[in-house]
XYZ file of N, CA, C and O in Angstrom:
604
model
N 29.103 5.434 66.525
C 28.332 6.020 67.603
C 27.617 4.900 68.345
O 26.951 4.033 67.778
N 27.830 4.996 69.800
C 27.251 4.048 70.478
C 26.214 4.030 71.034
O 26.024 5.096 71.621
N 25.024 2.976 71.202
C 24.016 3.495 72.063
C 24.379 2.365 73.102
O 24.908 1.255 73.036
N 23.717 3.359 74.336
C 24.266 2.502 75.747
C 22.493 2.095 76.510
O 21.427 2.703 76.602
N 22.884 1.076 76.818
C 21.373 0.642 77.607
C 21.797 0.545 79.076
O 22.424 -0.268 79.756
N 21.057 1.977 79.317
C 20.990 2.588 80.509
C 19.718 2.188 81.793
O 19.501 2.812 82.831
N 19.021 0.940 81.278
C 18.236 0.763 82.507
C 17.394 -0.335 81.711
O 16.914 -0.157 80.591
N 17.290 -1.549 82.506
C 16.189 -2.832 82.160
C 15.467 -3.323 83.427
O 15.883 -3.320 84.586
N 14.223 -3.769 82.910
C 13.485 -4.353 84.040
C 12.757 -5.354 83.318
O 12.451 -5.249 82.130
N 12.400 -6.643 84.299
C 11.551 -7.461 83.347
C 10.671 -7.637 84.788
O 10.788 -7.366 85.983
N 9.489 -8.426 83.639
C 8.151 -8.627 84.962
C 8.275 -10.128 85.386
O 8.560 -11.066 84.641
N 7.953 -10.184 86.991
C 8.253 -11.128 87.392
C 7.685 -12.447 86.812
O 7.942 -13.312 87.649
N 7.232 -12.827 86.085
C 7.014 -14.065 85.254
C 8.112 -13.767 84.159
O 7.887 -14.562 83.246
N 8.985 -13.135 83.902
C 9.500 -13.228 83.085
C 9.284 -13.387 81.307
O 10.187 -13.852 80.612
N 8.170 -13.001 80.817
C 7.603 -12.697 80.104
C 7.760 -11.717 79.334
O 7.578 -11.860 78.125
N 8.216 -10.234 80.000
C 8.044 -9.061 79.376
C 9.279 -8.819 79.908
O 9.512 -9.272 81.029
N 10.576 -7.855 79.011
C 11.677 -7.452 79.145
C 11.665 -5.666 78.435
O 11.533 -5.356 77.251
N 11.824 -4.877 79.458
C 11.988 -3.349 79.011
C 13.547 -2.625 78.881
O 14.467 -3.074 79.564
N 13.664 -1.998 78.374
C 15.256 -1.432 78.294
C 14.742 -0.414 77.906
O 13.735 -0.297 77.207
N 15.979 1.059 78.711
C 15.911 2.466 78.039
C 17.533 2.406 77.614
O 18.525 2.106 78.278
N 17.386 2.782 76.354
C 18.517 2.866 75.824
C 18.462 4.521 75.285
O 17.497 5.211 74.954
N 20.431 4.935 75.373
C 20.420 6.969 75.433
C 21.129 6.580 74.534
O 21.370 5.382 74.387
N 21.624 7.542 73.726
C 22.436 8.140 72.723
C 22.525 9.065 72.491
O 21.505 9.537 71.990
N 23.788 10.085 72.653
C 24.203 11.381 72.433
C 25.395 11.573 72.019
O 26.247 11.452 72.899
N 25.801 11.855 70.895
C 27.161 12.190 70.158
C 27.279 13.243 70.502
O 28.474 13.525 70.596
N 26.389 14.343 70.859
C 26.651 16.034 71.362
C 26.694 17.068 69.805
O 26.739 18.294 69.708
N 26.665 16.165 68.884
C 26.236 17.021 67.813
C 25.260 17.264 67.657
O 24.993 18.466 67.650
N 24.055 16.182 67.421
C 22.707 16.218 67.397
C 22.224 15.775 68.606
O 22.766 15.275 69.592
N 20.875 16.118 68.271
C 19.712 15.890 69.798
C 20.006 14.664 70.507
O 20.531 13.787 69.822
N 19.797 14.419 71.659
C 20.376 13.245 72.466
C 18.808 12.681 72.392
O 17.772 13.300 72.631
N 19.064 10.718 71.807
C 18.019 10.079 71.411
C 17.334 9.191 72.849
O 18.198 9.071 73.717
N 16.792 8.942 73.005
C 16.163 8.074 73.958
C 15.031 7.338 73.787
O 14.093 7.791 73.131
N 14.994 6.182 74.330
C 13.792 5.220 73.696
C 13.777 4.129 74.517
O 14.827 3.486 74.519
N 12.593 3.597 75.452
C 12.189 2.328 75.801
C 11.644 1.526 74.678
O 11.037 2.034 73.736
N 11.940 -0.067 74.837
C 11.779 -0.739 74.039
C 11.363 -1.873 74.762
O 12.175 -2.226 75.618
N 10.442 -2.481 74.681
C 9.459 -3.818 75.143
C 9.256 -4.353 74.576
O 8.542 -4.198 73.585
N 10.227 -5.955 75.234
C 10.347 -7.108 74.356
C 9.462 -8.185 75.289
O 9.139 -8.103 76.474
N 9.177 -9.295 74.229
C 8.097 -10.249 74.610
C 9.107 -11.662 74.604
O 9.642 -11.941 73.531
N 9.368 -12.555 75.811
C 10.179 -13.692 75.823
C 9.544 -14.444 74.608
O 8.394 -14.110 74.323
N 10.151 -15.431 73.842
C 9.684 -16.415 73.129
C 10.150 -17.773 73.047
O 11.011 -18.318 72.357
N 9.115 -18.299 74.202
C 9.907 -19.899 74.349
C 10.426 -21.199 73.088
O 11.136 -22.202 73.018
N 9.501 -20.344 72.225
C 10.231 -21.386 70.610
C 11.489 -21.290 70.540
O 12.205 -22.290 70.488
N 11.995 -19.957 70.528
C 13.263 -19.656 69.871
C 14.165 -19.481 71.324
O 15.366 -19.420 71.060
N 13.911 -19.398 72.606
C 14.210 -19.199 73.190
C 15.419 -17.748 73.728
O 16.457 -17.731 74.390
N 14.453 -16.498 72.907
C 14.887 -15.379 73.017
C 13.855 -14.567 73.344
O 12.813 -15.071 73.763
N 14.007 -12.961 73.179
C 13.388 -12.132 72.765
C 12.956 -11.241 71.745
O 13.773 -10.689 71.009
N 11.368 -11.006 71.620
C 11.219 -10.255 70.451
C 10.575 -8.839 70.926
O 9.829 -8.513 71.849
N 11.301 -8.058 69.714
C 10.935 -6.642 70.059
C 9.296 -6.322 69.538
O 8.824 -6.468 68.411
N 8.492 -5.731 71.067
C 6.847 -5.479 70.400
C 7.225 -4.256 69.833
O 7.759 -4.022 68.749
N 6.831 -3.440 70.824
C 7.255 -1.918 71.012
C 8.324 -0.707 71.250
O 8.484 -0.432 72.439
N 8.824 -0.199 70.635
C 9.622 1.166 70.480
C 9.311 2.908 70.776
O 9.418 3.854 69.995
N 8.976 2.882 71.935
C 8.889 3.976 72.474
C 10.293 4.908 72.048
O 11.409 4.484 72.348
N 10.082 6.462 71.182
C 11.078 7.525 71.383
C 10.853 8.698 72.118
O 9.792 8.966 72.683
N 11.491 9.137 72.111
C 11.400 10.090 73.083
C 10.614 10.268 74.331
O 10.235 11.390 74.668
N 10.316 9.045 75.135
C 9.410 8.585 76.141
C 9.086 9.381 77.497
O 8.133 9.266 78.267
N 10.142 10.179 77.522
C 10.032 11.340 78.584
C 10.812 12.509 78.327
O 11.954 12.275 77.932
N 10.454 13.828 78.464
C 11.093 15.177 78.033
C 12.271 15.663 78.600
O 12.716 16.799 78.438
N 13.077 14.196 79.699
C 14.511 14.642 80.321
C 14.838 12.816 80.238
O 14.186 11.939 79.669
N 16.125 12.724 81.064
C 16.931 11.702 81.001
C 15.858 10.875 82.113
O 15.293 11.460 83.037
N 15.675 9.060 81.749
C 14.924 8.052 82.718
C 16.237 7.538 83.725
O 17.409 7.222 83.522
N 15.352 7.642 84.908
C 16.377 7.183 85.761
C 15.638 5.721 86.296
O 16.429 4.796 86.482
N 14.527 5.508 86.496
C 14.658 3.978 86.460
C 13.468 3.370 85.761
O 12.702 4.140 85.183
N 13.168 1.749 85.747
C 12.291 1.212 85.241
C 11.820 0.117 86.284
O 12.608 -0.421 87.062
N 10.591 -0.140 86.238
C 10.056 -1.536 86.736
C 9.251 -1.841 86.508
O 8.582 -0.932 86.016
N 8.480 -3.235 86.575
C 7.327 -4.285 86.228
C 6.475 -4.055 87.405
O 7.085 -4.000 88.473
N 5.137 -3.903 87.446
C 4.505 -4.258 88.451
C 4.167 -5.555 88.475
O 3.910 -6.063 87.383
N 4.076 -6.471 89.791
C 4.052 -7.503 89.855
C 3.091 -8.184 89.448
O 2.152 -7.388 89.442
N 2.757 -9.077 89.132
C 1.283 -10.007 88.516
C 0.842 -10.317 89.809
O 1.552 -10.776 90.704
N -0.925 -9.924 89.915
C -1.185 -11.099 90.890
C -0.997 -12.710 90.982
O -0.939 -13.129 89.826
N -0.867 -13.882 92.016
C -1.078 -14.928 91.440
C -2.558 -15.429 91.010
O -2.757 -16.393 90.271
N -3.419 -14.737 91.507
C -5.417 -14.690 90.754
C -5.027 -14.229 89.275
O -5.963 -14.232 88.475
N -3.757 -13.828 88.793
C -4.305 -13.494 87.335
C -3.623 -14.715 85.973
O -3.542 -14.675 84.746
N -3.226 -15.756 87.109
C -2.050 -17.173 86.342
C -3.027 -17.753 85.929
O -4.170 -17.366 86.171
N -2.766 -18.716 85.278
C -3.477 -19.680 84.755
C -2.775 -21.172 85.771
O -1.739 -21.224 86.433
N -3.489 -21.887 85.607
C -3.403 -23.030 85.921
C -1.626 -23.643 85.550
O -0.923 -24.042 86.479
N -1.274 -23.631 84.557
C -0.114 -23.363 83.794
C 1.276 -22.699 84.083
O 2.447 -22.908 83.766
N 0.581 -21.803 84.835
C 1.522 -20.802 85.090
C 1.623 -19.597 84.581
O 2.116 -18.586 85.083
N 0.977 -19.807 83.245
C 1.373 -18.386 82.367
C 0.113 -17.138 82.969
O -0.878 -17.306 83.680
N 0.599 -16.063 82.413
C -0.440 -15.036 82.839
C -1.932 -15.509 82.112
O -2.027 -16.130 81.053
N -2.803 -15.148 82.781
C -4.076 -14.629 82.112
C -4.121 -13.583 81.672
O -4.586 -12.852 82.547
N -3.723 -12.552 80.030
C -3.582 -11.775 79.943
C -5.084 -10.580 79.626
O -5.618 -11.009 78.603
N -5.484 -9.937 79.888
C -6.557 -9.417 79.148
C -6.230 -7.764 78.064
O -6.197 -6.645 78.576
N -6.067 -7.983 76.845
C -5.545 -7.134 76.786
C -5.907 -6.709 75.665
O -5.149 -6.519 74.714
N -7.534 -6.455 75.686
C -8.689 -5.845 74.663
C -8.334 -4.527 73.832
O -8.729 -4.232 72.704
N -7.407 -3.742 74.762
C -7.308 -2.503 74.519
C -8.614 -1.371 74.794
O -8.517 -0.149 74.681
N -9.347 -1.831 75.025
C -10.692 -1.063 75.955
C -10.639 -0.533 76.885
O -10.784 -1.351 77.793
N -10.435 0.950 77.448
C -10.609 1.522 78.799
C -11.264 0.943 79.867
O -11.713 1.669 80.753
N -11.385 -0.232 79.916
C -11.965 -0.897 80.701
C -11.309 -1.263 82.297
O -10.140 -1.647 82.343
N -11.974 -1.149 83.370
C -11.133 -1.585 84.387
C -10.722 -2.910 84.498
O -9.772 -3.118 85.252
N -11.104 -3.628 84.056
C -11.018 -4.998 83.858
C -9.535 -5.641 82.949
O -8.710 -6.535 83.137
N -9.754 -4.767 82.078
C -8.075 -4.944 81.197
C -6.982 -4.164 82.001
O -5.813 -4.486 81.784
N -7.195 -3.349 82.746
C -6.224 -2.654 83.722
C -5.819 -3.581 84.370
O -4.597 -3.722 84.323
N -6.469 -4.418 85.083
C -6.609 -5.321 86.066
C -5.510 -6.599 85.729
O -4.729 -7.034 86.575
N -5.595 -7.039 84.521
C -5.006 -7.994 84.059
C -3.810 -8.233 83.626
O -3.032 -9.175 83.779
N -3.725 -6.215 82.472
C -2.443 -6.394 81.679
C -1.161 -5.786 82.480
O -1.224 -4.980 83.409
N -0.132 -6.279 81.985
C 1.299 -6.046 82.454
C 1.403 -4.221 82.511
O 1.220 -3.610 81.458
N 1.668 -3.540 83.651
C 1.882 -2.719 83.686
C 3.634 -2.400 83.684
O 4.354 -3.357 83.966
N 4.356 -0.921 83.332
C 5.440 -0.972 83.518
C 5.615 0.328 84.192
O 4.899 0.987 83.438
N 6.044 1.185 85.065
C 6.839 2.020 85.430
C 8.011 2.423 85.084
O 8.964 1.649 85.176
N 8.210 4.070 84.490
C 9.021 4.299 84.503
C 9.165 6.224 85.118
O 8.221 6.978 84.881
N 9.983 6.562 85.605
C 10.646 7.741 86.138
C 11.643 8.256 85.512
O 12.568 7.587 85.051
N 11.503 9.999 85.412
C 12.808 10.881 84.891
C 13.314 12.147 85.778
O 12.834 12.564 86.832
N 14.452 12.647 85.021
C 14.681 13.575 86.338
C 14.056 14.613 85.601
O 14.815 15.579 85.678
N 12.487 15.074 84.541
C 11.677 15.745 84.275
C 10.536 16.206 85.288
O 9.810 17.199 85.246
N 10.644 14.698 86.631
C 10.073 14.683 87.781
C 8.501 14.070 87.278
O 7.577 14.339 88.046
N 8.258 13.487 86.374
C 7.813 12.561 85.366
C 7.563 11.167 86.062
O 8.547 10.444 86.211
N 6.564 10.811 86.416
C 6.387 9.019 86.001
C 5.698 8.958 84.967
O 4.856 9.819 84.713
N 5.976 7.756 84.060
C 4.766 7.299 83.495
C 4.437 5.667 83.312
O 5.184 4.892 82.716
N 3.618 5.432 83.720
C 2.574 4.001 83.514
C 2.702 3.308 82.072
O 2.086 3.966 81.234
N 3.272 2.266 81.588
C 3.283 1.861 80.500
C 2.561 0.778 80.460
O 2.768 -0.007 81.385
N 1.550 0.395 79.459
C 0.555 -0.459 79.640
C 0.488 -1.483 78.370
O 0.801 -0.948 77.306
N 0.170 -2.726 78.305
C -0.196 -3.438 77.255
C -1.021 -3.544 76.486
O -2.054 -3.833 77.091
N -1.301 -3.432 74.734
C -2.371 -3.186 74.762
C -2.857 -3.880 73.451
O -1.832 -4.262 72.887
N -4.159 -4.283 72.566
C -4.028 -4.859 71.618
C -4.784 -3.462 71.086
O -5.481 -2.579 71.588
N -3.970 -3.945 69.152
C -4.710 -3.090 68.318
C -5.338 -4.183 66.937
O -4.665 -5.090 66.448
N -6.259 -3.945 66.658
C -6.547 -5.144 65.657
C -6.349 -3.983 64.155
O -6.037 -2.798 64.044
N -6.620 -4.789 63.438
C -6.135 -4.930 61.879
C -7.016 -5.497 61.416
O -7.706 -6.341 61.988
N -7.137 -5.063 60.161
C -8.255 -5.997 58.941
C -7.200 -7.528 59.175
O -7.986 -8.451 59.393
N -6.207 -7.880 59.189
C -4.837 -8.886 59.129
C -5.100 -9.773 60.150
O -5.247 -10.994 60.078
N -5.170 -8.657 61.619
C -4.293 -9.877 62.459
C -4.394 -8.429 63.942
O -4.605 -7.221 63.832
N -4.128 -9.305 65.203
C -3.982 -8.339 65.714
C -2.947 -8.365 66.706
O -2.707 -9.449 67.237
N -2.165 -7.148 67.108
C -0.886 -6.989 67.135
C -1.292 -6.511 68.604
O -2.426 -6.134 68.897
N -0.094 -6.585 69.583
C 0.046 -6.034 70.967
C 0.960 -4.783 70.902
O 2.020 -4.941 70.296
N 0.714 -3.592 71.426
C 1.743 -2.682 71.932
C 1.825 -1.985 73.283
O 0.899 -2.051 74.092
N 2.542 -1.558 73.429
C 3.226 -0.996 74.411
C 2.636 0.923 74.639
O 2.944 1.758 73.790
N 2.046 1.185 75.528
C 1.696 2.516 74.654
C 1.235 3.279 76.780
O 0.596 2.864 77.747
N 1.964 4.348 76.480
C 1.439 5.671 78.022
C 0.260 5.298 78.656
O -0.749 5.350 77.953
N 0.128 4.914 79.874
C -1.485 4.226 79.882
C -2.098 5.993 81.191
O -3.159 6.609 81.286
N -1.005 6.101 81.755
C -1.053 7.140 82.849
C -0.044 8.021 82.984
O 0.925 7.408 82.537
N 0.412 9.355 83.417
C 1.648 10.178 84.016
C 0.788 10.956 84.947
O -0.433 11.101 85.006
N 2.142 11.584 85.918
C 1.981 12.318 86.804
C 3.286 12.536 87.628
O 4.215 11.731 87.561
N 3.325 13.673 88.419
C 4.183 14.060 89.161
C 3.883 14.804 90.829
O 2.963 15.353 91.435
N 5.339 14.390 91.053
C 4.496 14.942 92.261
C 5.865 15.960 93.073
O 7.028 15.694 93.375
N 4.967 17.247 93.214
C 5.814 18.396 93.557
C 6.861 19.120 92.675
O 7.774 19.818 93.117
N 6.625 18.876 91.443
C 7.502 19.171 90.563
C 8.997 18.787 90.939
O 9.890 19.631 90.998
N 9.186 17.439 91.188
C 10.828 17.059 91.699
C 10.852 16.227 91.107
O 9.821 15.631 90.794
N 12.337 15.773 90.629
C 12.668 14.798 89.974
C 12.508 13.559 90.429
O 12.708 13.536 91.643
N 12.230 12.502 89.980
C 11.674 11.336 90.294
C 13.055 10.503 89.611
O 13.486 10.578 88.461
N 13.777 9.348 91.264
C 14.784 9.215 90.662
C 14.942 7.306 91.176
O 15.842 6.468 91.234
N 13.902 7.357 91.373
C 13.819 5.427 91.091
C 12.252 4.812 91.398
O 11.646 5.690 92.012
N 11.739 4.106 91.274
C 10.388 3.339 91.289
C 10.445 2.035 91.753
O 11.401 1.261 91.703
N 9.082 1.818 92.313
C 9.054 0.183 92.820
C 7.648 0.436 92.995
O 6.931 1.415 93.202
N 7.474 -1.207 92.785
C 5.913 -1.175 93.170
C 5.724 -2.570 94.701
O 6.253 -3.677 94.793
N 5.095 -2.098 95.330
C 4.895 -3.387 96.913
C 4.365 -4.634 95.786
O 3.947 -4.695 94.630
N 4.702 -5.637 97.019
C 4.766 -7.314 96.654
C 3.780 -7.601 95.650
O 3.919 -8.148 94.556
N 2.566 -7.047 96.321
C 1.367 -7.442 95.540
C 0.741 -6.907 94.310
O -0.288 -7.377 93.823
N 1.642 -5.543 93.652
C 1.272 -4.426 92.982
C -0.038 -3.774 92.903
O -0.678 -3.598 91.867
N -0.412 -3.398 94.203
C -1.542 -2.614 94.190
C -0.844 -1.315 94.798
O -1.414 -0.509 95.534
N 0.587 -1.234 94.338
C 0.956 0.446 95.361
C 2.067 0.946 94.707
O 2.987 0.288 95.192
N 2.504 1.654 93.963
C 4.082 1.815 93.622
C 4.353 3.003 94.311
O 3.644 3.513 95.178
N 5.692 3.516 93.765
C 6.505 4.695 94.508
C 7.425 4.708 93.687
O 8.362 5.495 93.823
């Protein structure tokens, strides 16, 4: 049984890589799941953070990154990430947002986020916002240059 990866987007620093991958044999329930991977210049691959299932209640028809400001780089290049996990507007501001759309007529906002541990503390991937509009299927996304606007 095959699973097919039906839609990827990465954010323009290239940093963050998303995929929705479907699977349906037609015997059992048809599976679906975004998955958000983090580049890793050591190894020069990707690693999987987060595993979103069942991420929307019909089939995703697209994905995208909202763009980074360049006020949120570092000197370096790399992002300035802020990503407390605090409802804060300020971590909104900073962390990698993702978009995605279904034909449930569904967006939802996927956001970065930290969770700490007695250990260590780990980043995930987790619904930051949804909404719809007119009850119609929503059948691709983008966000303008600067990402202060999507559609």
């Amino acid at each position: 049984l095959f699973t097919s990866v039906e839609h990827a987007g990465s954010s323009t620093d290239g940093q963050w890589l998303a995929t929705v991958e479907w699977r349906d044999n037609g015997a059992t329930a048809a599976e679906q799941r975004i998955k958000f991977w983090q580049y890793s210049p050591q190894n020069f691959s990707f690693k999987l953070i987060s595993c979103v299932e069942q991420p929307h209640s019909s089939r995703i028809t697209s994905l995208s990154f909202q763009p980074q400001p360049q006020s949120n780089r570092s000197p370096s290049g790399q992002d300035a990430m802020d990503v407390s996990g605090e409802n804060s507007e300020d971590s909104r501001l900073t962390a990698p947002l993702c978009l995605s759309t279904s034909v449930d007529g569904k967006f939802k906002l996927w956001s970065l986020a930290s969770v700490r541990t007695t250990q260590a503390v780990h980043y995930v991937w987790r619904c930051w916002s949804s909404g719809e509009f007119r009850r119609q299927p929503a059948s691709c996304s983008a966000f303008s240059s600067d990402g202060s606007l999507m559609a």
